[in-house]
């Protein structure tokens, strides 16, 4: 099933996913290092990583919704995609809660309880990432219908000129 939202022939959702994942993981690592005695500025950097990671996660979710809505009902792909989406919503909500607690706090430092929430969020994110791989690698969601080892460039006029949302 070809992706519904593309730029220059490539699906947008996977392009947007890597940034929030990296930022949320890095923010959590910085919080852990800050808590065990690292430099004080790491708490502030971690907070901003979470902030930008949440914004990126919302953008990735919006792009993913285009593909989710295109998956036929009653298929394994739809069930996996709904689980993937629910897990990602849980991750966003957990990290948003951590962000909200730190928003007006005297210190941007996370501390034990907030770090525990972040670690749970990352565990769920790991499961969700696996489900995303299952969707693409096993179930073919988001894969171009012309995909193959000798497929022509996605910049060829026929692919690049298709309007957003058009699927062959």
PDB file of N, CA, C and O in Angstrom, residues 1-7 9-17 59-73 75-82 84-85 88 132 135-136 139-144 163-167:
ATOM      1  N   UNK A   1       0.834  -1.166   0.000  1.00  0.00           N
ATOM      2  CA  UNK A   1       0.000   0.000   0.000  1.00  0.00           C
ATOM      3  C   UNK A   1       0.884   1.237   0.000  1.00  0.00           C
ATOM      4  O   UNK A   1       1.684   1.429   0.895  1.00  0.00           O
ATOM      5  N   UNK A   2       0.745   2.018  -1.003  1.00  0.00           N
ATOM      6  CA  UNK A   2       1.560   3.219  -1.169  1.00  0.00           C
ATOM      7  C   UNK A   2       1.124   4.320  -0.201  1.00  0.00           C
ATOM      8  O   UNK A   2      -0.053   4.474   0.098  1.00  0.00           O
ATOM      9  N   UNK A   3       2.093   5.081   0.281  1.00  0.00           N
ATOM     10  CA  UNK A   3       1.803   6.169   1.211  1.00  0.00           C
ATOM     11  C   UNK A   3       0.939   7.241   0.551  1.00  0.00           C
ATOM     12  O   UNK A   3       1.055   7.506  -0.644  1.00  0.00           O
ATOM     13  N   UNK A   4       0.078   7.861   1.322  1.00  0.00           N
ATOM     14  CA  UNK A   4      -0.822   8.896   0.811  1.00  0.00           C
ATOM     15  C   UNK A   4      -0.187  10.281   0.797  1.00  0.00           C
ATOM     16  O   UNK A   4      -0.595  11.134   0.026  1.00  0.00           O
ATOM     17  N   UNK A   5       0.772  10.527   1.670  1.00  0.00           N
ATOM     18  CA  UNK A   5       1.385  11.847   1.790  1.00  0.00           C
ATOM     19  C   UNK A   5       2.865  11.737   1.441  1.00  0.00           C
ATOM     20  O   UNK A   5       3.630  11.097   2.159  1.00  0.00           O
ATOM     21  N   UNK A   6       3.244  12.349   0.307  1.00  0.00           N
ATOM     22  CA  UNK A   6       4.614  12.217  -0.189  1.00  0.00           C
ATOM     23  C   UNK A   6       5.203  13.573  -0.551  1.00  0.00           C
ATOM     24  O   UNK A   6       4.471  14.502  -0.894  1.00  0.00           O
ATOM     25  N   UNK A   7       6.528  13.623  -0.519  1.00  0.00           N
ATOM     26  CA  UNK A   7       7.284  14.763  -1.020  1.00  0.00           C
ATOM     27  C   UNK A   7       8.353  14.202  -1.948  1.00  0.00           C
ATOM     28  O   UNK A   7       9.131  13.334  -1.542  1.00  0.00           O
ATOM     29  N   UNK A   9       8.161  12.044  -4.158  1.00  0.00           N
ATOM     30  CA  UNK A   9       8.035  10.602  -4.330  1.00  0.00           C
ATOM     31  C   UNK A   9       8.316   9.778  -3.087  1.00  0.00           C
ATOM     32  O   UNK A   9       8.252   8.556  -3.137  1.00  0.00           O
ATOM     33  N   UNK A  10       8.631  10.412  -1.953  1.00  0.00           N
ATOM     34  CA  UNK A  10       8.939   9.675  -0.721  1.00  0.00           C
ATOM     35  C   UNK A  10       7.901   9.975   0.355  1.00  0.00           C
ATOM     36  O   UNK A  10       7.477  11.117   0.514  1.00  0.00           O
ATOM     37  N   UNK A  11       7.514   8.957   1.132  1.00  0.00           N
ATOM     38  CA  UNK A  11       6.521   9.164   2.184  1.00  0.00           C
ATOM     39  C   UNK A  11       7.034  10.124   3.260  1.00  0.00           C
ATOM     40  O   UNK A  11       8.195  10.068   3.660  1.00  0.00           O
ATOM     41  N   UNK A  12       6.164  10.999   3.731  1.00  0.00           N
ATOM     42  CA  UNK A  12       6.532  12.029   4.701  1.00  0.00           C
ATOM     43  C   UNK A  12       6.661  11.459   6.115  1.00  0.00           C
ATOM     44  O   UNK A  12       7.572  11.834   6.859  1.00  0.00           O
ATOM     45  N   UNK A  13       5.774  10.545   6.491  1.00  0.00           N
ATOM     46  CA  UNK A  13       5.767  10.044   7.868  1.00  0.00           C
ATOM     47  C   UNK A  13       7.134   9.522   8.328  1.00  0.00           C
ATOM     48  O   UNK A  13       7.626   9.959   9.368  1.00  0.00           O
ATOM     49  N   UNK A  14       7.791   8.627   7.591  1.00  0.00           N
ATOM     50  CA  UNK A  14       9.096   8.153   8.064  1.00  0.00           C
ATOM     51  C   UNK A  14      10.159   9.251   8.109  1.00  0.00           C
ATOM     52  O   UNK A  14      11.090   9.182   8.904  1.00  0.00           O
ATOM     53  N   UNK A  15      10.009  10.275   7.266  1.00  0.00           N
ATOM     54  CA  UNK A  15      10.957  11.384   7.312  1.00  0.00           C
ATOM     55  C   UNK A  15      10.835  12.159   8.616  1.00  0.00           C
ATOM     56  O   UNK A  15      11.821  12.662   9.139  1.00  0.00           O
ATOM     57  N   UNK A  16       9.620  12.265   9.132  1.00  0.00           N
ATOM     58  CA  UNK A  16       9.379  13.064  10.332  1.00  0.00           C
ATOM     59  C   UNK A  16       9.608  12.298  11.630  1.00  0.00           C
ATOM     60  O   UNK A  16       9.796  12.903  12.677  1.00  0.00           O
ATOM     61  N   UNK A  17       9.587  10.980  11.585  1.00  0.00           N
ATOM     62  CA  UNK A  17       9.662  10.167  12.795  1.00  0.00           C
ATOM     63  C   UNK A  17      11.035  10.217  13.464  1.00  0.00           C
ATOM     64  O   UNK A  17      11.134  10.246  14.694  1.00  0.00           O
ATOM     65  N   UNK A  59       3.786  16.435  14.597  1.00  0.00           N
ATOM     66  CA  UNK A  59       3.861  16.526  13.128  1.00  0.00           C
ATOM     67  C   UNK A  59       3.921  15.132  12.500  1.00  0.00           C
ATOM     68  O   UNK A  59       3.241  14.855  11.503  1.00  0.00           O
ATOM     69  N   UNK A  60       4.723  14.247  13.084  1.00  0.00           N
ATOM     70  CA  UNK A  60       4.822  12.877  12.575  1.00  0.00           C
ATOM     71  C   UNK A  60       3.478  12.156  12.701  1.00  0.00           C
ATOM     72  O   UNK A  60       3.081  11.405  11.805  1.00  0.00           O
ATOM     73  N   UNK A  61       2.769  12.403  13.798  1.00  0.00           N
ATOM     74  CA  UNK A  61       1.454  11.781  13.985  1.00  0.00           C
ATOM     75  C   UNK A  61       0.467  12.251  12.924  1.00  0.00           C
ATOM     76  O   UNK A  61      -0.313  11.455  12.393  1.00  0.00           O
ATOM     77  N   UNK A  62       0.517  13.529  12.611  1.00  0.00           N
ATOM     78  CA  UNK A  62      -0.363  14.047  11.562  1.00  0.00           C
ATOM     79  C   UNK A  62      -0.094  13.389  10.222  1.00  0.00           C
ATOM     80  O   UNK A  62      -1.022  12.982   9.511  1.00  0.00           O
ATOM     81  N   UNK A  63       1.186  13.243   9.883  1.00  0.00           N
ATOM     82  CA  UNK A  63       1.540  12.585   8.622  1.00  0.00           C
ATOM     83  C   UNK A  63       1.160  11.111   8.658  1.00  0.00           C
ATOM     84  O   UNK A  63       0.669  10.558   7.665  1.00  0.00           O
ATOM     85  N   UNK A  64       1.366  10.457   9.804  1.00  0.00           N
ATOM     86  CA  UNK A  64       1.003   9.045   9.933  1.00  0.00           C
ATOM     87  C   UNK A  64      -0.492   8.815   9.811  1.00  0.00           C
ATOM     88  O   UNK A  64      -0.926   7.760   9.344  1.00  0.00           O
ATOM     89  N   UNK A  65      -1.279   9.798  10.225  1.00  0.00           N
ATOM     90  CA  UNK A  65      -2.737   9.659  10.140  1.00  0.00           C
ATOM     91  C   UNK A  65      -3.203   9.496   8.696  1.00  0.00           C
ATOM     92  O   UNK A  65      -4.167   8.771   8.430  1.00  0.00           O
ATOM     93  N   UNK A  66      -2.506  10.144   7.755  1.00  0.00           N
ATOM     94  CA  UNK A  66      -2.866   9.992   6.339  1.00  0.00           C
ATOM     95  C   UNK A  66      -2.759   8.533   5.909  1.00  0.00           C
ATOM     96  O   UNK A  66      -3.641   8.012   5.228  1.00  0.00           O
ATOM     97  N   UNK A  67      -1.668   7.870   6.306  1.00  0.00           N
ATOM     98  CA  UNK A  67      -1.482   6.465   5.945  1.00  0.00           C
ATOM     99  C   UNK A  67      -2.443   5.563   6.725  1.00  0.00           C
ATOM    100  O   UNK A  67      -3.000   4.615   6.170  1.00  0.00           O
ATOM    101  N   UNK A  68      -2.650   5.857   7.999  1.00  0.00           N
ATOM    102  CA  UNK A  68      -3.551   5.052   8.826  1.00  0.00           C
ATOM    103  C   UNK A  68      -4.958   5.020   8.236  1.00  0.00           C
ATOM    104  O   UNK A  68      -5.578   3.961   8.138  1.00  0.00           O
ATOM    105  N   UNK A  69      -5.435   6.165   7.826  1.00  0.00           N
ATOM    106  CA  UNK A  69      -6.799   6.237   7.287  1.00  0.00           C
ATOM    107  C   UNK A  69      -6.947   5.504   5.955  1.00  0.00           C
ATOM    108  O   UNK A  69      -8.058   5.123   5.584  1.00  0.00           O
ATOM    109  N   UNK A  70      -5.830   5.295   5.253  1.00  0.00           N
ATOM    110  CA  UNK A  70      -5.884   4.630   3.953  1.00  0.00           C
ATOM    111  C   UNK A  70      -5.814   3.104   4.048  1.00  0.00           C
ATOM    112  O   UNK A  70      -6.082   2.408   3.079  1.00  0.00           O
ATOM    113  N   UNK A  71      -5.468   2.585   5.226  1.00  0.00           N
ATOM    114  CA  UNK A  71      -5.344   1.129   5.380  1.00  0.00           C
ATOM    115  C   UNK A  71      -6.740   0.515   5.458  1.00  0.00           C
ATOM    116  O   UNK A  71      -7.575   0.968   6.238  1.00  0.00           O
ATOM    117  N   UNK A  72      -6.997  -0.500   4.657  1.00  0.00           N
ATOM    118  CA  UNK A  72      -8.334  -1.117   4.654  1.00  0.00           C
ATOM    119  C   UNK A  72      -8.709  -1.711   6.018  1.00  0.00           C
ATOM    120  O   UNK A  72      -7.875  -2.330   6.686  1.00  0.00           O
ATOM    121  N   UNK A  73      -9.960  -1.511   6.402  1.00  0.00           N
ATOM    122  CA  UNK A  73     -10.479  -2.065   7.655  1.00  0.00           C
ATOM    123  C   UNK A  73     -10.489  -3.587   7.587  1.00  0.00           C
ATOM    124  O   UNK A  73     -10.577  -4.179   6.514  1.00  0.00           O
ATOM    125  N   UNK A  75      -8.072  -5.626   8.228  1.00  0.00           N
ATOM    126  CA  UNK A  75      -6.797  -6.250   7.871  1.00  0.00           C
ATOM    127  C   UNK A  75      -5.872  -6.282   9.090  1.00  0.00           C
ATOM    128  O   UNK A  75      -6.054  -5.521  10.042  1.00  0.00           O
ATOM    129  N   UNK A  76      -4.889  -7.154   9.045  1.00  0.00           N
ATOM    130  CA  UNK A  76      -3.873  -7.181  10.102  1.00  0.00           C
ATOM    131  C   UNK A  76      -3.151  -5.847  10.126  1.00  0.00           C
ATOM    132  O   UNK A  76      -2.822  -5.330  11.200  1.00  0.00           O
ATOM    133  N   UNK A  77      -2.897  -5.267   8.962  1.00  0.00           N
ATOM    134  CA  UNK A  77      -2.207  -3.986   8.887  1.00  0.00           C
ATOM    135  C   UNK A  77      -2.964  -2.905   9.662  1.00  0.00           C
ATOM    136  O   UNK A  77      -2.358  -2.095  10.357  1.00  0.00           O
ATOM    137  N   UNK A  78      -4.282  -2.898   9.562  1.00  0.00           N
ATOM    138  CA  UNK A  78      -5.082  -1.900  10.284  1.00  0.00           C
ATOM    139  C   UNK A  78      -4.946  -2.099  11.792  1.00  0.00           C
ATOM    140  O   UNK A  78      -4.785  -1.133  12.540  1.00  0.00           O
ATOM    141  N   UNK A  79      -4.981  -3.360  12.244  1.00  0.00           N
ATOM    142  CA  UNK A  79      -4.847  -3.640  13.679  1.00  0.00           C
ATOM    143  C   UNK A  79      -3.469  -3.215  14.187  1.00  0.00           C
ATOM    144  O   UNK A  79      -3.355  -2.592  15.243  1.00  0.00           O
ATOM    145  N   UNK A  80      -2.433  -3.545  13.432  1.00  0.00           N
ATOM    146  CA  UNK A  80      -1.075  -3.167  13.832  1.00  0.00           C
ATOM    147  C   UNK A  80      -0.936  -1.641  13.814  1.00  0.00           C
ATOM    148  O   UNK A  80      -0.356  -1.047  14.729  1.00  0.00           O
ATOM    149  N   UNK A  81      -1.482  -1.011  12.799  1.00  0.00           N
ATOM    150  CA  UNK A  81      -1.382   0.445  12.681  1.00  0.00           C
ATOM    151  C   UNK A  81      -2.111   1.149  13.821  1.00  0.00           C
ATOM    152  O   UNK A  81      -1.624   2.159  14.353  1.00  0.00           O
ATOM    153  N   UNK A  82      -3.255   0.643  14.213  1.00  0.00           N
ATOM    154  CA  UNK A  82      -3.986   1.242  15.336  1.00  0.00           C
ATOM    155  C   UNK A  82      -3.218   1.074  16.645  1.00  0.00           C
ATOM    156  O   UNK A  82      -3.186   1.989  17.477  1.00  0.00           O
ATOM    157  N   UNK A  84       0.078   0.766  16.842  1.00  0.00           N
ATOM    158  CA  UNK A  84       1.211   1.674  16.649  1.00  0.00           C
ATOM    159  C   UNK A  84       0.795   3.111  16.983  1.00  0.00           C
ATOM    160  O   UNK A  84       1.486   3.814  17.730  1.00  0.00           O
ATOM    161  N   UNK A  85      -0.339   3.529  16.476  1.00  0.00           N
ATOM    162  CA  UNK A  85      -0.827   4.887  16.730  1.00  0.00           C
ATOM    163  C   UNK A  85      -1.149   5.090  18.216  1.00  0.00           C
ATOM    164  O   UNK A  85      -0.794   6.120  18.803  1.00  0.00           O
ATOM    165  N   UNK A  88       1.984   5.473  20.193  1.00  0.00           N
ATOM    166  CA  UNK A  88       2.590   6.789  19.991  1.00  0.00           C
ATOM    167  C   UNK A  88       1.825   7.889  20.726  1.00  0.00           C
ATOM    168  O   UNK A  88       2.432   8.826  21.243  1.00  0.00           O
ATOM    169  N   UNK A 132       6.035  -0.103  13.767  1.00  0.00           N
ATOM    170  CA  UNK A 132       6.201   0.660  12.530  1.00  0.00           C
ATOM    171  C   UNK A 132       7.018  -0.111  11.509  1.00  0.00           C
ATOM    172  O   UNK A 132       6.688  -0.139  10.320  1.00  0.00           O
ATOM    173  N   UNK A 135       4.855  -2.739  10.030  1.00  0.00           N
ATOM    174  CA  UNK A 135       3.939  -2.179   9.030  1.00  0.00           C
ATOM    175  C   UNK A 135       4.620  -2.025   7.674  1.00  0.00           C
ATOM    176  O   UNK A 135       4.053  -2.362   6.635  1.00  0.00           O
ATOM    177  N   UNK A 136       5.838  -1.526   7.682  1.00  0.00           N
ATOM    178  CA  UNK A 136       6.534  -1.272   6.415  1.00  0.00           C
ATOM    179  C   UNK A 136       7.163  -2.550   5.862  1.00  0.00           C
ATOM    180  O   UNK A 136       6.913  -2.920   4.709  1.00  0.00           O
ATOM    181  N   UNK A 139       4.232  -5.766   6.145  1.00  0.00           N
ATOM    182  CA  UNK A 139       2.888  -5.546   5.623  1.00  0.00           C
ATOM    183  C   UNK A 139       2.843  -4.585   4.443  1.00  0.00           C
ATOM    184  O   UNK A 139       1.790  -4.397   3.839  1.00  0.00           O
ATOM    185  N   UNK A 140       3.977  -3.965   4.114  1.00  0.00           N
ATOM    186  CA  UNK A 140       4.065  -3.140   2.913  1.00  0.00           C
ATOM    187  C   UNK A 140       3.341  -1.806   2.984  1.00  0.00           C
ATOM    188  O   UNK A 140       3.097  -1.188   1.950  1.00  0.00           O
ATOM    189  N   UNK A 141       3.011  -1.349   4.178  1.00  0.00           N
ATOM    190  CA  UNK A 141       2.337  -0.052   4.308  1.00  0.00           C
ATOM    191  C   UNK A 141       3.336   1.066   4.008  1.00  0.00           C
ATOM    192  O   UNK A 141       4.434   1.082   4.537  1.00  0.00           O
ATOM    193  N   UNK A 142       2.943   1.976   3.151  1.00  0.00           N
ATOM    194  CA  UNK A 142       3.797   3.100   2.785  1.00  0.00           C
ATOM    195  C   UNK A 142       4.796   2.784   1.692  1.00  0.00           C
ATOM    196  O   UNK A 142       5.605   3.627   1.336  1.00  0.00           O
ATOM    197  N   UNK A 143       4.767   1.574   1.170  1.00  0.00           N
ATOM    198  CA  UNK A 143       5.725   1.156   0.151  1.00  0.00           C
ATOM    199  C   UNK A 143       5.168   1.468  -1.233  1.00  0.00           C
ATOM    200  O   UNK A 143       4.024   1.148  -1.545  1.00  0.00           O
ATOM    201  N   UNK A 144       5.995   2.093  -2.050  1.00  0.00           N
ATOM    202  CA  UNK A 144       5.602   2.456  -3.405  1.00  0.00           C
ATOM    203  C   UNK A 144       5.282   1.207  -4.207  1.00  0.00           C
ATOM    204  O   UNK A 144       5.956   0.175  -4.101  1.00  0.00           O
ATOM    205  N   UNK A 163      -0.133  14.180  -7.650  1.00  0.00           N
ATOM    206  CA  UNK A 163      -0.537  15.057  -6.539  1.00  0.00           C
ATOM    207  C   UNK A 163      -0.485  14.330  -5.201  1.00  0.00           C
ATOM    208  O   UNK A 163      -0.589  13.109  -5.146  1.00  0.00           O
ATOM    209  N   UNK A 164      -0.311  15.094  -4.109  1.00  0.00           N
ATOM    210  CA  UNK A 164      -0.321  14.534  -2.783  1.00  0.00           C
ATOM    211  C   UNK A 164      -1.654  13.825  -2.569  1.00  0.00           C
ATOM    212  O   UNK A 164      -2.708  14.353  -2.886  1.00  0.00           O
ATOM    213  N   UNK A 165      -1.579  12.622  -2.042  1.00  0.00           N
ATOM    214  CA  UNK A 165      -2.798  11.877  -1.783  1.00  0.00           C
ATOM    215  C   UNK A 165      -3.210  10.925  -2.892  1.00  0.00           C
ATOM    216  O   UNK A 165      -4.012  10.042  -2.677  1.00  0.00           O
ATOM    217  N   UNK A 166      -2.653  11.102  -4.096  1.00  0.00           N
ATOM    218  CA  UNK A 166      -3.031  10.228  -5.199  1.00  0.00           C
ATOM    219  C   UNK A 166      -2.247   8.927  -5.121  1.00  0.00           C
ATOM    220  O   UNK A 166      -1.044   8.929  -4.954  1.00  0.00           O
ATOM    221  N   UNK A 167      -2.944   7.838  -5.200  1.00  0.00           N
ATOM    222  CA  UNK A 167      -2.327   6.519  -5.181  1.00  0.00           C
ATOM    223  C   UNK A 167      -2.733   5.796  -6.444  1.00  0.00           C
ATOM    224  O   UNK A 167      -3.876   5.822  -6.846  1.00  0.00           O
TER     225      UNK A 167
END
